[in-house]
Amino acid sequence: MARFQPPQRYSSPHLPFGDRRDAPFYGRHIISVRQFSRDDLTYIFGVAHEMREMVMRIGAFDLLKGKILANLFYEPSTRTASSFVAAMERLGGSVIAINEVRYSSVTKGESLPDTVRTLEAYADVIVLRHPQQGAAALAAKYARKPIINAGDGAGEHPTQALLDLFTIREELGTVDGLTVTMLGDLRYGRTVHSLARLLSLYRVRLNYVSPPNLRMPREIVAELEAKGVPQAEYDRLEPVLAETDVLYVTRVQKERFDDPTEYEQVKDAFVITPQVMAQAKERMILMHPFPRVYEITEEVDADPRAAYFRQMEYGLYVRMALLAMVLGKA
Ligand code: CP
């Protein structure tokens, strides 16, 4: 008996209907911030800005009508997962949400490549969060549809870094010339790994403030040093607070510690209070990717320099831009 041959059109890597194949980022994976040039960022932020205007004017529109996003999360998430859902739905698309892989066939032992190849049979783009560094790159090796890295272990969180940079631009009007101080768990905090790399495309000064065992990974410091980025490391905030334009605070990543006593020793090493903010510039912003635990007290929330809730909203516009771009609609 003749073997079944799938019709040729099913083997096309992307749905062709109405997509702009010449659009920048069409069909591309978003795995690491290292794939972006400064021109790319200007383009992404331009699209994100337009998305913001559109949401403010009309709330939702049908740019991605008929497109489907698979949101595949092997780790907990509030902001990244829900903002990608909101982004897709505001663009008229729909979402397959696998927020708890324990309810999927992953618990039966299904591999990441098989899970990805299954989901791309149903969806046009896959957003993946995974506890292992390199998982998004592995998934991209097997996927014909775009994979967007939503955090791979202590590796990278590129869409967070994009929204962080967009926040800085929207709030302070520029990135060039700024002093950015990163504070907290710089070893396991993937958001600061991605953000430091993205900032190296601009004329910035970077300060790293952390306990000695949670310093920025040496390979990232070396990478930025080779690009001529001025960097300095401290174990106290006081020496650099007054010169800081952006104070980027991170949570100590409890889930990445092998030894719980080591976590207990550093979990509240730095706490931002109104008294700390009194020593900072009048025109600066305080950022945090969230969730926060001990690092910023709630009294700080009323300070207009506290940008972290606005930062979450900027994430919606950046993720709308990315979905539209990889699906050839921007
Ligand atoms: N910033 C961030 O990644 O938050 P979630 O873990 O809630 O997605």
Short mmCIF file of C-alpha atoms and ligand atoms in Angstrom, two decimals:
data_model
loop_
_atom_site.label_atom_id
_atom_site.label_comp_id
_atom_site.label_asym_id
_atom_site.label_seq_id
_atom_site.Cartn_x
_atom_site.Cartn_y
_atom_site.Cartn_z
CA MET A 1 0.00 0.00 0.00
CA ALA A 2 1.27 3.51 -0.90
CA ARG A 3 2.47 5.48 2.10
CA PHE A 4 0.51 8.57 3.06
CA GLN A 5 2.18 11.76 1.73
CA PRO A 6 1.15 14.99 3.46
CA PRO A 7 0.03 17.72 1.04
CA GLN A 8 2.94 20.05 0.26
CA ARG A 9 1.27 23.12 1.77
CA TYR A 10 1.28 21.52 5.25
CA SER A 11 5.06 21.39 5.25
CA SER A 12 5.35 25.18 4.93
CA PRO A 13 7.07 26.42 8.09
CA HIS A 14 4.65 29.31 8.62
CA LEU A 15 1.07 30.18 7.87
CA PRO A 16 1.30 32.29 4.75
CA PHE A 17 -2.03 34.12 4.83
CA GLY A 18 -1.45 37.88 4.95
CA ASP A 19 1.93 37.62 6.68
CA ARG A 20 4.58 40.14 5.68
CA ARG A 21 7.57 37.92 5.05
CA ASP A 22 9.80 40.96 4.54
CA ALA A 23 8.93 42.27 8.04
CA PRO A 24 11.90 42.39 10.41
CA PHE A 25 11.83 39.43 12.84
CA TYR A 26 9.22 37.53 10.80
CA GLY A 27 9.45 33.87 11.82
CA ARG A 28 12.47 34.48 14.05
CA HIS A 29 13.05 33.03 17.52
CA ILE A 30 13.65 35.43 20.43
CA ILE A 31 16.18 33.53 22.57
CA SER A 32 18.81 35.97 23.82
CA VAL A 33 19.30 39.72 23.89
CA ARG A 34 22.60 39.09 22.12
CA GLN A 35 20.68 38.76 18.87
CA PHE A 36 19.63 42.44 18.93
CA SER A 37 21.42 45.44 17.48
CA ARG A 38 20.71 48.98 18.57
CA ASP A 39 18.74 49.53 15.35
CA ASP A 40 16.61 46.48 16.20
CA LEU A 41 15.82 48.01 19.58
CA THR A 42 14.83 51.32 18.02
CA TYR A 43 12.47 49.41 15.72
CA ILE A 44 10.97 47.26 18.52
CA PHE A 45 10.41 50.28 20.76
CA GLY A 46 8.80 52.17 17.88
CA VAL A 47 6.32 49.33 17.39
CA ALA A 48 5.77 49.06 21.18
CA HIS A 49 5.07 52.77 21.30
CA GLU A 50 2.44 52.39 18.57
CA MET A 51 0.90 49.47 20.47
CA ARG A 52 0.65 51.66 23.55
CA GLU A 53 -1.11 54.42 21.59
CA MET A 54 -3.53 51.90 20.06
CA VAL A 55 -4.38 50.30 23.41
CA MET A 56 -4.98 53.72 24.94
CA ARG A 57 -7.18 54.79 22.02
CA ILE A 58 -9.17 51.65 21.21
CA GLY A 59 -8.14 48.94 23.72
CA ALA A 60 -7.96 46.00 21.31
CA PHE A 61 -7.67 45.44 17.57
CA ASP A 62 -7.55 42.52 15.15
CA LEU A 63 -3.94 42.55 13.92
CA LEU A 64 -3.41 38.89 14.93
CA LYS A 65 -6.93 37.61 14.39
CA GLY A 66 -6.78 33.89 13.65
CA LYS A 67 -3.29 33.48 15.16
CA ILE A 68 -2.71 31.24 18.18
CA LEU A 69 -0.08 31.54 20.90
CA ALA A 70 0.98 28.52 23.00
CA ASN A 71 2.07 29.78 26.42
CA LEU A 72 4.21 26.95 27.82
CA PHE A 73 5.37 27.58 31.38
CA TYR A 74 7.40 24.97 33.32
CA GLU A 75 7.96 27.53 36.12
CA PRO A 76 5.54 29.84 37.94
CA SER A 77 4.82 33.26 36.46
CA THR A 78 2.32 36.04 36.99
CA ARG A 79 3.55 38.93 34.84
CA THR A 80 5.19 37.20 31.87
CA ALA A 81 2.45 34.61 31.39
CA SER A 82 -0.48 36.98 31.84
CA SER A 83 1.02 39.82 29.82
CA PHE A 84 1.61 37.50 26.86
CA VAL A 85 -2.02 36.33 27.12
CA ALA A 86 -3.22 39.94 27.33
CA ALA A 87 -0.94 40.94 24.43
CA MET A 88 -2.29 38.17 22.18
CA GLU A 89 -5.91 38.83 23.11
CA ARG A 90 -5.61 42.61 22.65
CA LEU A 91 -4.33 41.84 19.15
CA GLY A 92 -7.35 39.63 18.41
CA GLY A 93 -5.52 36.30 18.66
CA SER A 94 -6.09 33.41 21.05
CA VAL A 95 -4.00 31.43 23.52
CA ILE A 96 -3.37 27.82 24.50
CA ALA A 97 -2.25 28.30 28.13
CA ILE A 98 -0.15 25.57 29.75
CA ASN A 99 0.69 27.36 32.96
CA GLU A 100 1.11 24.23 35.05
CA VAL A 101 2.96 21.62 33.04
CA ARG A 102 2.07 19.12 35.76
CA TYR A 103 -1.38 18.92 34.16
CA SER A 104 0.16 18.21 30.75
CA SER A 105 1.88 15.14 29.31
CA VAL A 106 5.19 16.47 30.65
CA THR A 107 4.34 14.57 33.87
CA LYS A 108 4.22 11.36 31.81
CA GLY A 109 7.80 11.96 30.78
CA GLU A 110 7.31 13.84 27.51
CA SER A 111 10.48 15.62 26.41
CA LEU A 112 10.73 19.34 25.70
CA PRO A 113 11.36 18.79 21.95
CA ASP A 114 8.28 16.56 21.68
CA THR A 115 6.14 19.03 23.64
CA VAL A 116 7.26 21.90 21.42
CA ARG A 117 6.68 19.91 18.21
CA THR A 118 3.21 19.04 19.47
CA LEU A 119 2.25 22.60 20.32
CA GLU A 120 3.49 24.01 17.03
CA ALA A 121 1.04 21.71 15.30
CA TYR A 122 -1.71 23.81 16.89
CA ALA A 123 -0.16 27.25 17.41
CA ASP A 124 1.72 29.89 15.40
CA VAL A 125 4.16 30.97 18.13
CA ILE A 126 5.35 29.43 21.42
CA VAL A 127 6.34 31.35 24.55
CA LEU A 128 8.48 29.11 26.78
CA ARG A 129 9.61 29.43 30.39
CA HIS A 130 11.80 26.60 31.67
CA PRO A 131 14.04 26.05 34.74
CA GLN A 132 17.04 24.91 32.67
CA GLN A 133 19.47 27.36 31.15
CA GLY A 134 19.56 26.81 27.39
CA ALA A 135 16.07 25.27 27.22
CA ALA A 136 14.73 27.93 24.84
CA ALA A 137 17.70 27.45 22.49
CA LEU A 138 17.10 23.69 22.58
CA ALA A 139 13.40 24.15 21.81
CA ALA A 140 14.29 26.48 18.91
CA LYS A 141 16.43 23.74 17.38
CA TYR A 142 13.36 21.57 16.97
CA ALA A 143 10.70 24.20 16.27
CA ARG A 144 9.56 25.45 12.87
CA LYS A 145 7.46 28.20 14.49
CA PRO A 146 8.97 31.08 16.52
CA ILE A 147 10.01 30.33 20.11
CA ILE A 148 10.08 33.27 22.53
CA ASN A 149 12.24 32.73 25.61
CA ALA A 150 10.26 33.76 28.70
CA GLY A 151 13.13 32.87 31.07
CA ASP A 152 15.50 29.87 31.01
CA GLY A 153 16.76 29.08 34.50
CA ALA A 154 19.47 31.51 35.58
CA GLY A 155 20.21 32.22 31.90
CA GLU A 156 18.28 35.00 30.18
CA HIS A 157 14.89 36.72 30.16
CA PRO A 158 15.11 38.73 26.93
CA THR A 159 11.53 40.03 26.79
CA GLN A 160 11.90 41.33 30.35
CA ALA A 161 15.11 43.16 29.39
CA LEU A 162 13.36 44.69 26.38
CA LEU A 163 10.52 45.96 28.55
CA ASP A 164 13.02 47.20 31.13
CA LEU A 165 14.84 49.22 28.50
CA PHE A 166 11.55 50.49 27.08
CA THR A 167 10.61 51.60 30.61
CA ILE A 168 13.87 53.54 30.99
CA ARG A 169 13.32 55.28 27.63
CA GLU A 170 9.69 56.14 28.32
CA GLU A 171 10.39 57.34 31.87
CA LEU A 172 13.69 59.19 31.44
CA GLY A 173 13.58 59.99 27.71
CA THR A 174 16.98 58.46 26.92
CA VAL A 175 19.37 55.66 27.82
CA ASP A 176 22.67 57.22 26.77
CA GLY A 177 24.53 58.95 29.56
CA LEU A 178 22.74 57.15 32.41
CA THR A 179 24.21 55.45 35.46
CA VAL A 180 22.36 52.20 36.11
CA THR A 181 22.83 50.45 39.44
CA MET A 182 21.79 46.80 39.70
CA LEU A 183 21.18 45.60 43.24
CA GLY A 184 20.56 42.21 44.85
CA ASP A 185 20.96 38.74 43.41
CA LEU A 186 23.04 39.37 40.32
CA ARG A 187 24.26 35.78 40.16
CA TYR A 188 20.94 33.98 39.63
CA GLY A 189 18.79 36.94 38.52
CA ARG A 190 18.36 36.30 34.80
CA THR A 191 16.71 39.69 34.23
CA VAL A 192 19.92 41.53 35.13
CA HIS A 193 21.99 39.25 32.90
CA SER A 194 19.86 40.18 29.91
CA LEU A 195 19.53 43.85 30.86
CA ALA A 196 23.28 44.35 31.36
CA ARG A 197 23.92 42.92 27.89
CA LEU A 198 21.26 45.12 26.28
CA LEU A 199 22.55 48.22 28.05
CA SER A 200 26.00 47.54 26.61
CA LEU A 201 24.60 48.78 23.29
CA TYR A 202 24.28 52.25 24.85
CA ARG A 203 26.64 54.74 26.47
CA VAL A 204 25.99 53.82 30.13
CA ARG A 205 27.85 53.31 33.39
CA LEU A 206 26.93 50.14 35.31
CA ASN A 207 27.23 49.57 39.06
CA TYR A 208 26.69 46.10 40.51
CA VAL A 209 25.77 45.97 44.21
CA SER A 210 25.39 42.51 45.75
CA PRO A 211 26.52 40.20 48.55
CA PRO A 212 29.91 38.69 47.61
CA ASN A 213 28.41 35.27 46.79
CA LEU A 214 25.74 36.76 44.48
CA ARG A 215 27.94 38.83 42.17
CA MET A 216 27.31 39.32 38.46
CA PRO A 217 28.68 36.26 36.57
CA ARG A 218 32.30 36.78 35.52
CA GLU A 219 31.57 35.97 31.87
CA ILE A 220 29.05 38.83 31.66
CA VAL A 221 31.44 41.29 33.32
CA ALA A 222 34.18 40.18 30.89
CA GLU A 223 31.82 40.41 27.90
CA LEU A 224 30.91 44.02 28.77
CA GLU A 225 34.49 44.92 29.62
CA ALA A 226 35.54 43.83 26.12
CA LYS A 227 32.95 46.28 24.77
CA GLY A 228 34.39 49.10 26.90
CA VAL A 229 31.39 49.49 29.23
CA PRO A 230 32.43 51.15 32.54
CA GLN A 231 31.46 48.75 35.36
CA ALA A 232 32.10 48.75 39.11
CA GLU A 233 31.20 46.29 41.88
CA TYR A 234 30.20 47.09 45.47
CA ASP A 235 28.80 45.31 48.49
CA ARG A 236 27.00 48.45 49.74
CA LEU A 237 24.58 50.78 47.98
CA GLU A 238 25.59 54.02 49.76
CA PRO A 239 28.70 54.82 47.66
CA VAL A 240 26.70 54.87 44.38
CA LEU A 241 23.11 55.76 45.29
CA ALA A 242 23.46 59.54 44.85
CA GLU A 243 24.83 59.19 41.30
CA THR A 244 22.28 56.59 40.17
CA ASP A 245 19.68 57.37 37.47
CA VAL A 246 18.14 53.89 37.42
CA LEU A 247 18.16 51.69 40.52
CA TYR A 248 17.24 48.17 39.38
CA VAL A 249 16.48 45.93 42.36
CA THR A 250 16.17 42.13 42.14
CA ARG A 251 14.79 39.45 44.44
CA VAL A 252 17.16 36.87 45.89
CA GLN A 253 16.21 33.81 43.80
CA LYS A 254 15.43 31.33 46.58
CA GLU A 255 14.53 28.57 44.11
CA ARG A 256 18.08 28.52 42.65
CA PHE A 257 19.92 27.92 45.99
CA ASP A 258 21.08 24.38 46.81
CA ASP A 259 21.68 25.30 50.47
CA PRO A 260 18.68 26.96 52.27
CA THR A 261 20.96 28.40 55.00
CA GLU A 262 22.93 30.26 52.34
CA TYR A 263 19.63 31.83 51.16
CA GLU A 264 18.65 32.81 54.73
CA GLN A 265 21.96 34.65 55.14
CA VAL A 266 21.42 36.90 52.11
CA LYS A 267 17.66 37.11 51.57
CA ASP A 268 17.28 40.54 53.14
CA ALA A 269 20.79 41.90 52.56
CA PHE A 270 19.37 45.02 50.86
CA VAL A 271 16.02 46.64 51.60
CA ILE A 272 14.85 49.83 49.88
CA THR A 273 12.85 52.03 52.27
CA PRO A 274 11.70 55.69 52.08
CA GLN A 275 14.83 56.52 54.11
CA VAL A 276 17.03 54.98 51.41
CA MET A 277 15.09 56.79 48.66
CA ALA A 278 15.68 60.09 50.48
CA GLN A 279 19.37 59.73 49.55
CA ALA A 280 18.63 59.22 45.83
CA LYS A 281 18.36 61.81 43.04
CA GLU A 282 15.09 63.68 42.61
CA ARG A 283 14.99 62.62 38.96
CA MET A 284 15.68 58.89 38.88
CA ILE A 285 13.60 55.72 38.71
CA LEU A 286 13.38 52.66 40.92
CA MET A 287 12.71 49.46 38.98
CA HIS A 288 12.11 45.81 39.93
CA PRO A 289 11.05 42.93 37.64
CA PHE A 290 8.85 41.54 40.46
CA PRO A 291 7.78 39.51 42.34
CA ARG A 292 9.28 41.36 45.31
CA VAL A 293 9.64 39.71 48.68
CA TYR A 294 11.80 41.73 51.09
CA GLU A 295 13.68 44.10 48.79
CA ILE A 296 11.39 47.15 48.59
CA THR A 297 8.99 48.07 51.38
CA GLU A 298 5.41 48.96 50.45
CA GLU A 299 5.85 52.52 51.80
CA VAL A 300 8.08 53.18 48.79
CA ASP A 301 5.20 52.51 46.35
CA ALA A 302 3.80 56.04 46.76
CA ASP A 303 7.10 57.58 45.66
CA PRO A 304 6.68 58.82 42.06
CA ARG A 305 10.15 57.49 41.30
CA ALA A 306 8.90 53.94 42.01
CA ALA A 307 8.36 52.82 38.39
CA TYR A 308 7.79 49.08 38.93
CA PHE A 309 4.04 49.00 38.39
CA ARG A 310 4.36 51.16 35.28
CA GLN A 311 7.18 48.83 34.20
CA MET A 312 4.70 45.91 34.21
CA GLU A 313 2.35 47.83 31.92
CA TYR A 314 5.16 48.68 29.48
CA GLY A 315 5.68 44.92 29.27
CA LEU A 316 2.28 44.51 27.65
CA TYR A 317 3.18 46.88 24.79
CA VAL A 318 6.61 45.33 24.22
CA ARG A 319 5.13 41.82 24.13
CA MET A 320 2.38 42.96 21.73
CA ALA A 321 5.14 44.35 19.50
CA LEU A 322 7.16 41.11 19.64
CA LEU A 323 4.18 38.88 18.83
CA ALA A 324 3.18 41.10 15.91
CA MET A 325 6.76 41.15 14.64
CA VAL A 326 7.53 37.43 14.75
CA LEU A 327 4.17 36.75 13.12
CA GLY A 328 4.93 39.16 10.28
CA LYS A 329 2.34 41.79 11.12
CA ALA A 330 4.54 44.69 12.19
N1 CP B 1 9.21 39.58 35.92
C1 CP B 1 8.77 38.33 35.78
O1 CP B 1 9.33 37.53 35.01
O2 CP B 1 7.69 38.03 36.55
P1 CP B 1 6.93 36.64 36.54
O3 CP B 1 7.88 35.62 37.13
O4 CP B 1 5.70 36.85 37.40
O5 CP B 1 6.60 36.30 35.13
#
